[in-house]
């Protein structure tokens, strides 16, 4: 990565050093493809289960899916801004994995993973899908108990599909831009949005959606200028992402 500009205040050598340190900490038994496939298969299995439990599905019930999608999109935006970029007492690990690690290894001009083992630096922990599923259960159970069984099931299925899609999309943005997936128009456009968020000077304020930037649009947090225009502010931002 000799032609990769490093952010001011964090030299390219220091970034390389941190990256080597983080990759060196990945346990020997770690399997990147299991990390990608197992939660996805689990998620798709639970989605299939939810669909099989649907009874007498009506069109109006399906029309709630876009509403659920918007709720997921808004949740992604808020969790990214307030939990992944601010250290919260209830989930410090989410901040620690994201801001001082993911955001140091990958910056706007250098988004690509260098090996499959770096999946570990991009994907959420493998039990994440299970935790999300458990998190949706109270709302789904209440809906079921008040007679809105299908709505509860569609809510769970949509949330799981959103999560699995999030993982695959985020991983795609961190593939080399010249790879087959990286070159596709849709991934290129979405990667640009996410790569702007990977500018250390912008990450605390802009482009919090990782999948579709709908809630960024609603909240006015889509960064319009070129990320390189923000370089003057980088030195200041570095202090916020030093590893603990
Ligand atoms: Zn990323
Ligand atoms: Zn972020």
PDB file of C-alpha atoms in Angstrom, residues 3-226:
ATOM      1  CA  UNK A   3       0.739   4.629  -2.815  1.00  0.00           C
ATOM      2  CA  UNK A   4      -1.934   4.956  -0.141  1.00  0.00           C
ATOM      3  CA  UNK A   5      -2.139   8.349   1.535  1.00  0.00           C
ATOM      4  CA  UNK A   6      -2.375   7.996   5.305  1.00  0.00           C
ATOM      5  CA  UNK A   7      -4.445  10.376   7.411  1.00  0.00           C
ATOM      6  CA  UNK A   8      -2.535  13.175   9.061  1.00  0.00           C
ATOM      7  CA  UNK A   9      -1.501  12.272  12.583  1.00  0.00           C
ATOM      8  CA  UNK A  10      -1.472   8.539  11.860  1.00  0.00           C
ATOM      9  CA  UNK A  11       1.291   7.533   9.527  1.00  0.00           C
ATOM     10  CA  UNK A  12       0.932   4.749   7.029  1.00  0.00           C
ATOM     11  CA  UNK A  13       3.576   2.796   8.950  1.00  0.00           C
ATOM     12  CA  UNK A  14       1.596   3.160  12.188  1.00  0.00           C
ATOM     13  CA  UNK A  15      -1.588   2.006  10.432  1.00  0.00           C
ATOM     14  CA  UNK A  16       0.283  -1.008   9.033  1.00  0.00           C
ATOM     15  CA  UNK A  17       1.603  -1.775  12.489  1.00  0.00           C
ATOM     16  CA  UNK A  18      -1.879  -1.637  14.058  1.00  0.00           C
ATOM     17  CA  UNK A  19      -3.289  -3.739  11.244  1.00  0.00           C
ATOM     18  CA  UNK A  20      -0.588  -6.393  11.697  1.00  0.00           C
ATOM     19  CA  UNK A  21      -1.237  -6.356  15.443  1.00  0.00           C
ATOM     20  CA  UNK A  22      -5.015  -6.818  14.998  1.00  0.00           C
ATOM     21  CA  UNK A  23      -4.607  -9.567  12.394  1.00  0.00           C
ATOM     22  CA  UNK A  24      -2.002 -11.221  14.671  1.00  0.00           C
ATOM     23  CA  UNK A  25      -4.578 -11.331  17.480  1.00  0.00           C
ATOM     24  CA  UNK A  26      -7.041 -13.352  15.361  1.00  0.00           C
ATOM     25  CA  UNK A  27      -7.095 -16.889  16.806  1.00  0.00           C
ATOM     26  CA  UNK A  28      -5.620 -19.708  14.735  1.00  0.00           C
ATOM     27  CA  UNK A  29      -8.943 -21.532  14.631  1.00  0.00           C
ATOM     28  CA  UNK A  30     -10.678 -18.548  13.010  1.00  0.00           C
ATOM     29  CA  UNK A  31     -12.387 -19.463   9.732  1.00  0.00           C
ATOM     30  CA  UNK A  32     -13.401 -16.385   7.709  1.00  0.00           C
ATOM     31  CA  UNK A  33     -15.815 -18.272   5.473  1.00  0.00           C
ATOM     32  CA  UNK A  34     -17.506 -19.933   8.463  1.00  0.00           C
ATOM     33  CA  UNK A  35     -17.816 -16.431   9.978  1.00  0.00           C
ATOM     34  CA  UNK A  36     -19.596 -15.289   6.830  1.00  0.00           C
ATOM     35  CA  UNK A  37     -21.675 -18.374   6.026  1.00  0.00           C
ATOM     36  CA  UNK A  38     -22.792 -19.770   9.420  1.00  0.00           C
ATOM     37  CA  UNK A  39     -24.637 -16.631  10.690  1.00  0.00           C
ATOM     38  CA  UNK A  40     -26.118 -16.091   7.206  1.00  0.00           C
ATOM     39  CA  UNK A  41     -27.419 -19.668   7.023  1.00  0.00           C
ATOM     40  CA  UNK A  42     -28.734 -19.405  10.584  1.00  0.00           C
ATOM     41  CA  UNK A  43     -30.457 -16.107   9.668  1.00  0.00           C
ATOM     42  CA  UNK A  44     -31.955 -17.517   6.465  1.00  0.00           C
ATOM     43  CA  UNK A  45     -33.093 -20.632   8.388  1.00  0.00           C
ATOM     44  CA  UNK A  46     -34.879 -18.491  10.989  1.00  0.00           C
ATOM     45  CA  UNK A  47     -36.450 -16.386   8.193  1.00  0.00           C
ATOM     46  CA  UNK A  48     -37.719 -19.583   6.536  1.00  0.00           C
ATOM     47  CA  UNK A  49     -39.104 -20.745   9.892  1.00  0.00           C
ATOM     48  CA  UNK A  50     -40.924 -17.431  10.370  1.00  0.00           C
ATOM     49  CA  UNK A  51     -42.386 -17.600   6.845  1.00  0.00           C
ATOM     50  CA  UNK A  52     -43.577 -21.184   7.398  1.00  0.00           C
ATOM     51  CA  UNK A  53     -45.437 -20.069  10.539  1.00  0.00           C
ATOM     52  CA  UNK A  54     -47.463 -17.426   8.637  1.00  0.00           C
ATOM     53  CA  UNK A  55     -51.232 -18.138   8.466  1.00  0.00           C
ATOM     54  CA  UNK A  56     -53.810 -16.539   6.116  1.00  0.00           C
ATOM     55  CA  UNK A  57     -51.414 -13.860   4.933  1.00  0.00           C
ATOM     56  CA  UNK A  58     -53.151 -10.679   3.728  1.00  0.00           C
ATOM     57  CA  UNK A  59     -51.867  -8.034   1.293  1.00  0.00           C
ATOM     58  CA  UNK A  60     -52.087  -5.232   3.906  1.00  0.00           C
ATOM     59  CA  UNK A  61     -49.803  -7.245   6.152  1.00  0.00           C
ATOM     60  CA  UNK A  62     -47.157  -7.436   3.423  1.00  0.00           C
ATOM     61  CA  UNK A  63     -47.471  -3.670   2.951  1.00  0.00           C
ATOM     62  CA  UNK A  64     -45.976  -3.287   6.427  1.00  0.00           C
ATOM     63  CA  UNK A  65     -42.643  -4.678   5.184  1.00  0.00           C
ATOM     64  CA  UNK A  66     -41.439  -1.285   3.815  1.00  0.00           C
ATOM     65  CA  UNK A  67     -42.343   0.262   7.184  1.00  0.00           C
ATOM     66  CA  UNK A  68     -40.288  -2.385   9.002  1.00  0.00           C
ATOM     67  CA  UNK A  69     -37.452  -1.790   6.540  1.00  0.00           C
ATOM     68  CA  UNK A  70     -37.472   1.913   7.393  1.00  0.00           C
ATOM     69  CA  UNK A  71     -37.429   1.087  11.127  1.00  0.00           C
ATOM     70  CA  UNK A  72     -34.365  -1.155  10.548  1.00  0.00           C
ATOM     71  CA  UNK A  73     -32.698   1.541   8.467  1.00  0.00           C
ATOM     72  CA  UNK A  74     -33.273   4.158  11.180  1.00  0.00           C
ATOM     73  CA  UNK A  75     -32.019   1.710  13.839  1.00  0.00           C
ATOM     74  CA  UNK A  76     -28.853   1.019  11.818  1.00  0.00           C
ATOM     75  CA  UNK A  77     -28.219   4.781  11.599  1.00  0.00           C
ATOM     76  CA  UNK A  78     -28.758   5.356  15.339  1.00  0.00           C
ATOM     77  CA  UNK A  79     -26.805   2.318  16.576  1.00  0.00           C
ATOM     78  CA  UNK A  80     -23.914   3.195  14.253  1.00  0.00           C
ATOM     79  CA  UNK A  81     -23.828   6.811  15.442  1.00  0.00           C
ATOM     80  CA  UNK A  82     -24.523   6.293  19.154  1.00  0.00           C
ATOM     81  CA  UNK A  83     -23.105   2.845  19.976  1.00  0.00           C
ATOM     82  CA  UNK A  84     -20.371   2.143  17.407  1.00  0.00           C
ATOM     83  CA  UNK A  85     -18.962   5.681  17.524  1.00  0.00           C
ATOM     84  CA  UNK A  86     -19.615   6.487  21.208  1.00  0.00           C
ATOM     85  CA  UNK A  87     -18.402   4.150  23.926  1.00  0.00           C
ATOM     86  CA  UNK A  88     -21.510   3.074  25.861  1.00  0.00           C
ATOM     87  CA  UNK A  89     -21.297   1.309  29.225  1.00  0.00           C
ATOM     88  CA  UNK A  90     -23.698  -1.452  28.072  1.00  0.00           C
ATOM     89  CA  UNK A  91     -21.733  -2.437  24.952  1.00  0.00           C
ATOM     90  CA  UNK A  92     -18.159  -1.047  25.007  1.00  0.00           C
ATOM     91  CA  UNK A  93     -16.986  -3.940  22.807  1.00  0.00           C
ATOM     92  CA  UNK A  94     -19.045  -2.629  19.878  1.00  0.00           C
ATOM     93  CA  UNK A  95     -17.245   0.726  20.041  1.00  0.00           C
ATOM     94  CA  UNK A  96     -13.851  -0.929  20.586  1.00  0.00           C
ATOM     95  CA  UNK A  97     -14.208  -3.171  17.544  1.00  0.00           C
ATOM     96  CA  UNK A  98     -15.491  -0.356  15.343  1.00  0.00           C
ATOM     97  CA  UNK A  99     -13.988   3.078  15.971  1.00  0.00           C
ATOM     98  CA  UNK A 100     -10.413   2.303  17.083  1.00  0.00           C
ATOM     99  CA  UNK A 101     -10.072  -0.860  14.943  1.00  0.00           C
ATOM    100  CA  UNK A 102     -12.289  -1.011  11.838  1.00  0.00           C
ATOM    101  CA  UNK A 103     -11.862   2.715  11.231  1.00  0.00           C
ATOM    102  CA  UNK A 104      -8.091   2.666  11.674  1.00  0.00           C
ATOM    103  CA  UNK A 105      -7.477  -0.277   9.376  1.00  0.00           C
ATOM    104  CA  UNK A 106      -9.818   0.943   6.633  1.00  0.00           C
ATOM    105  CA  UNK A 107      -9.799   4.573   5.505  1.00  0.00           C
ATOM    106  CA  UNK A 108     -11.462   6.241   2.522  1.00  0.00           C
ATOM    107  CA  UNK A 109      -8.489   5.789   0.217  1.00  0.00           C
ATOM    108  CA  UNK A 110      -7.694   2.272   1.438  1.00  0.00           C
ATOM    109  CA  UNK A 111     -10.936   0.349   1.928  1.00  0.00           C
ATOM    110  CA  UNK A 112      -9.962  -3.121   0.721  1.00  0.00           C
ATOM    111  CA  UNK A 113      -9.239  -6.131   2.907  1.00  0.00           C
ATOM    112  CA  UNK A 114      -5.845  -7.672   2.185  1.00  0.00           C
ATOM    113  CA  UNK A 115      -6.812 -11.252   3.056  1.00  0.00           C
ATOM    114  CA  UNK A 116      -9.882 -13.312   3.948  1.00  0.00           C
ATOM    115  CA  UNK A 117      -8.730 -13.333   7.596  1.00  0.00           C
ATOM    116  CA  UNK A 118      -9.561  -9.626   7.663  1.00  0.00           C
ATOM    117  CA  UNK A 119     -13.269 -10.627   7.444  1.00  0.00           C
ATOM    118  CA  UNK A 120     -12.847 -10.620  11.218  1.00  0.00           C
ATOM    119  CA  UNK A 121     -12.249  -6.844  11.109  1.00  0.00           C
ATOM    120  CA  UNK A 122     -15.408  -6.211   9.050  1.00  0.00           C
ATOM    121  CA  UNK A 123     -18.157  -8.673  10.030  1.00  0.00           C
ATOM    122  CA  UNK A 124     -20.044  -8.374  13.330  1.00  0.00           C
ATOM    123  CA  UNK A 125     -19.246 -11.156  15.835  1.00  0.00           C
ATOM    124  CA  UNK A 126     -20.739 -14.495  14.759  1.00  0.00           C
ATOM    125  CA  UNK A 127     -23.340 -14.507  17.546  1.00  0.00           C
ATOM    126  CA  UNK A 128     -24.627 -11.085  16.388  1.00  0.00           C
ATOM    127  CA  UNK A 129     -27.439 -12.527  14.268  1.00  0.00           C
ATOM    128  CA  UNK A 130     -28.589 -14.660  17.193  1.00  0.00           C
ATOM    129  CA  UNK A 131     -28.553 -11.649  19.546  1.00  0.00           C
ATOM    130  CA  UNK A 132     -30.552  -9.616  17.044  1.00  0.00           C
ATOM    131  CA  UNK A 133     -33.070 -12.462  16.727  1.00  0.00           C
ATOM    132  CA  UNK A 134     -33.431 -12.607  20.524  1.00  0.00           C
ATOM    133  CA  UNK A 135     -33.795  -8.802  20.561  1.00  0.00           C
ATOM    134  CA  UNK A 136     -36.780  -8.920  18.185  1.00  0.00           C
ATOM    135  CA  UNK A 137     -38.572 -11.651  20.155  1.00  0.00           C
ATOM    136  CA  UNK A 138     -40.287  -9.467  22.822  1.00  0.00           C
ATOM    137  CA  UNK A 139     -41.941  -7.233  20.178  1.00  0.00           C
ATOM    138  CA  UNK A 140     -42.859 -10.269  18.066  1.00  0.00           C
ATOM    139  CA  UNK A 141     -44.287 -12.086  21.112  1.00  0.00           C
ATOM    140  CA  UNK A 142     -46.447  -9.087  22.077  1.00  0.00           C
ATOM    141  CA  UNK A 143     -47.764  -8.823  18.508  1.00  0.00           C
ATOM    142  CA  UNK A 144     -48.488 -12.562  18.458  1.00  0.00           C
ATOM    143  CA  UNK A 145     -50.257 -12.442  21.843  1.00  0.00           C
ATOM    144  CA  UNK A 146     -52.554  -9.577  20.785  1.00  0.00           C
ATOM    145  CA  UNK A 147     -53.597 -11.565  17.716  1.00  0.00           C
ATOM    146  CA  UNK A 148     -51.161 -10.020  15.197  1.00  0.00           C
ATOM    147  CA  UNK A 149     -49.225 -13.238  14.697  1.00  0.00           C
ATOM    148  CA  UNK A 150     -48.340 -12.595  11.044  1.00  0.00           C
ATOM    149  CA  UNK A 151     -47.159  -9.055  11.785  1.00  0.00           C
ATOM    150  CA  UNK A 152     -44.849 -10.365  14.514  1.00  0.00           C
ATOM    151  CA  UNK A 153     -43.431 -13.015  12.192  1.00  0.00           C
ATOM    152  CA  UNK A 154     -42.926 -10.541   9.326  1.00  0.00           C
ATOM    153  CA  UNK A 155     -41.207  -8.141  11.760  1.00  0.00           C
ATOM    154  CA  UNK A 156     -38.707 -10.830  12.819  1.00  0.00           C
ATOM    155  CA  UNK A 157     -38.138 -12.072   9.242  1.00  0.00           C
ATOM    156  CA  UNK A 158     -37.500  -8.545   7.919  1.00  0.00           C
ATOM    157  CA  UNK A 159     -35.089  -7.685  10.749  1.00  0.00           C
ATOM    158  CA  UNK A 160     -33.087 -10.868  10.116  1.00  0.00           C
ATOM    159  CA  UNK A 161     -33.003 -10.349   6.348  1.00  0.00           C
ATOM    160  CA  UNK A 162     -31.870  -6.759   6.925  1.00  0.00           C
ATOM    161  CA  UNK A 163     -29.037  -7.949   9.167  1.00  0.00           C
ATOM    162  CA  UNK A 164     -27.812 -10.652   6.782  1.00  0.00           C
ATOM    163  CA  UNK A 165     -27.953  -8.165   3.870  1.00  0.00           C
ATOM    164  CA  UNK A 166     -26.057  -5.578   5.947  1.00  0.00           C
ATOM    165  CA  UNK A 167     -23.244  -8.055   6.557  1.00  0.00           C
ATOM    166  CA  UNK A 168     -22.886  -9.035   2.906  1.00  0.00           C
ATOM    167  CA  UNK A 169     -23.066  -5.435   1.705  1.00  0.00           C
ATOM    168  CA  UNK A 170     -20.534  -4.172   4.237  1.00  0.00           C
ATOM    169  CA  UNK A 171     -18.146  -6.991   3.343  1.00  0.00           C
ATOM    170  CA  UNK A 172     -18.596  -6.146  -0.367  1.00  0.00           C
ATOM    171  CA  UNK A 173     -17.533  -2.519   0.228  1.00  0.00           C
ATOM    172  CA  UNK A 174     -14.303  -3.794   1.767  1.00  0.00           C
ATOM    173  CA  UNK A 175     -13.442  -6.048  -1.186  1.00  0.00           C
ATOM    174  CA  UNK A 176     -10.971  -4.626  -3.700  1.00  0.00           C
ATOM    175  CA  UNK A 177     -12.759  -2.110  -5.964  1.00  0.00           C
ATOM    176  CA  UNK A 178     -11.316  -4.016  -8.935  1.00  0.00           C
ATOM    177  CA  UNK A 179     -12.882  -7.349  -7.922  1.00  0.00           C
ATOM    178  CA  UNK A 180     -15.974  -8.616  -9.753  1.00  0.00           C
ATOM    179  CA  UNK A 181     -18.305  -7.699  -6.902  1.00  0.00           C
ATOM    180  CA  UNK A 182     -16.409  -4.476  -6.167  1.00  0.00           C
ATOM    181  CA  UNK A 183     -16.795  -3.321  -9.769  1.00  0.00           C
ATOM    182  CA  UNK A 184     -20.572  -3.716  -9.890  1.00  0.00           C
ATOM    183  CA  UNK A 185     -22.394  -0.397 -10.208  1.00  0.00           C
ATOM    184  CA  UNK A 186     -24.617  -0.815  -7.187  1.00  0.00           C
ATOM    185  CA  UNK A 187     -21.744  -1.869  -4.904  1.00  0.00           C
ATOM    186  CA  UNK A 188     -19.528   0.948  -6.265  1.00  0.00           C
ATOM    187  CA  UNK A 189     -22.209   3.536  -5.506  1.00  0.00           C
ATOM    188  CA  UNK A 190     -22.901   2.182  -2.008  1.00  0.00           C
ATOM    189  CA  UNK A 191     -19.154   1.818  -1.332  1.00  0.00           C
ATOM    190  CA  UNK A 192     -18.624   5.502  -2.142  1.00  0.00           C
ATOM    191  CA  UNK A 193     -21.153   6.419   0.541  1.00  0.00           C
ATOM    192  CA  UNK A 194     -19.506   4.130   3.105  1.00  0.00           C
ATOM    193  CA  UNK A 195     -15.942   5.066   2.095  1.00  0.00           C
ATOM    194  CA  UNK A 196     -16.787   8.713   2.817  1.00  0.00           C
ATOM    195  CA  UNK A 197     -17.807   7.618   6.322  1.00  0.00           C
ATOM    196  CA  UNK A 198     -14.365   5.984   6.608  1.00  0.00           C
ATOM    197  CA  UNK A 199     -12.690   9.397   6.422  1.00  0.00           C
ATOM    198  CA  UNK A 200     -11.523   9.855  10.045  1.00  0.00           C
ATOM    199  CA  UNK A 201     -12.565  13.502   9.962  1.00  0.00           C
ATOM    200  CA  UNK A 202     -16.107  12.644   8.858  1.00  0.00           C
ATOM    201  CA  UNK A 203     -16.924   9.384  10.614  1.00  0.00           C
ATOM    202  CA  UNK A 204     -18.459  10.905  13.757  1.00  0.00           C
ATOM    203  CA  UNK A 205     -20.966  13.023  11.840  1.00  0.00           C
ATOM    204  CA  UNK A 206     -21.706  11.717   8.373  1.00  0.00           C
ATOM    205  CA  UNK A 207     -22.976   8.716   6.354  1.00  0.00           C
ATOM    206  CA  UNK A 208     -24.064   6.418   9.166  1.00  0.00           C
ATOM    207  CA  UNK A 209     -26.173   4.125   6.973  1.00  0.00           C
ATOM    208  CA  UNK A 210     -24.149   1.169   5.730  1.00  0.00           C
ATOM    209  CA  UNK A 211     -26.896  -0.348   3.602  1.00  0.00           C
ATOM    210  CA  UNK A 212     -29.273   2.046   1.794  1.00  0.00           C
ATOM    211  CA  UNK A 213     -28.668   5.664   2.945  1.00  0.00           C
ATOM    212  CA  UNK A 214     -32.368   6.442   3.493  1.00  0.00           C
ATOM    213  CA  UNK A 215     -32.146   7.573   7.108  1.00  0.00           C
ATOM    214  CA  UNK A 216     -29.023   9.581   6.283  1.00  0.00           C
ATOM    215  CA  UNK A 217     -31.253  11.384   3.776  1.00  0.00           C
ATOM    216  CA  UNK A 218     -34.014  11.944   6.335  1.00  0.00           C
ATOM    217  CA  UNK A 219     -31.555  13.212   8.984  1.00  0.00           C
ATOM    218  CA  UNK A 220     -29.488  15.308   6.550  1.00  0.00           C
ATOM    219  CA  UNK A 221     -26.285  13.381   7.264  1.00  0.00           C
ATOM    220  CA  UNK A 222     -25.217  12.608   3.694  1.00  0.00           C
ATOM    221  CA  UNK A 223     -21.820  14.245   3.172  1.00  0.00           C
ATOM    222  CA  UNK A 224     -21.958  16.051  -0.163  1.00  0.00           C
ATOM    223  CA  UNK A 225     -18.401  17.337  -0.732  1.00  0.00           C
ATOM    224  CA  UNK A 226     -15.470  15.123  -1.628  1.00  0.00           C
TER     225      UNK A 226
END
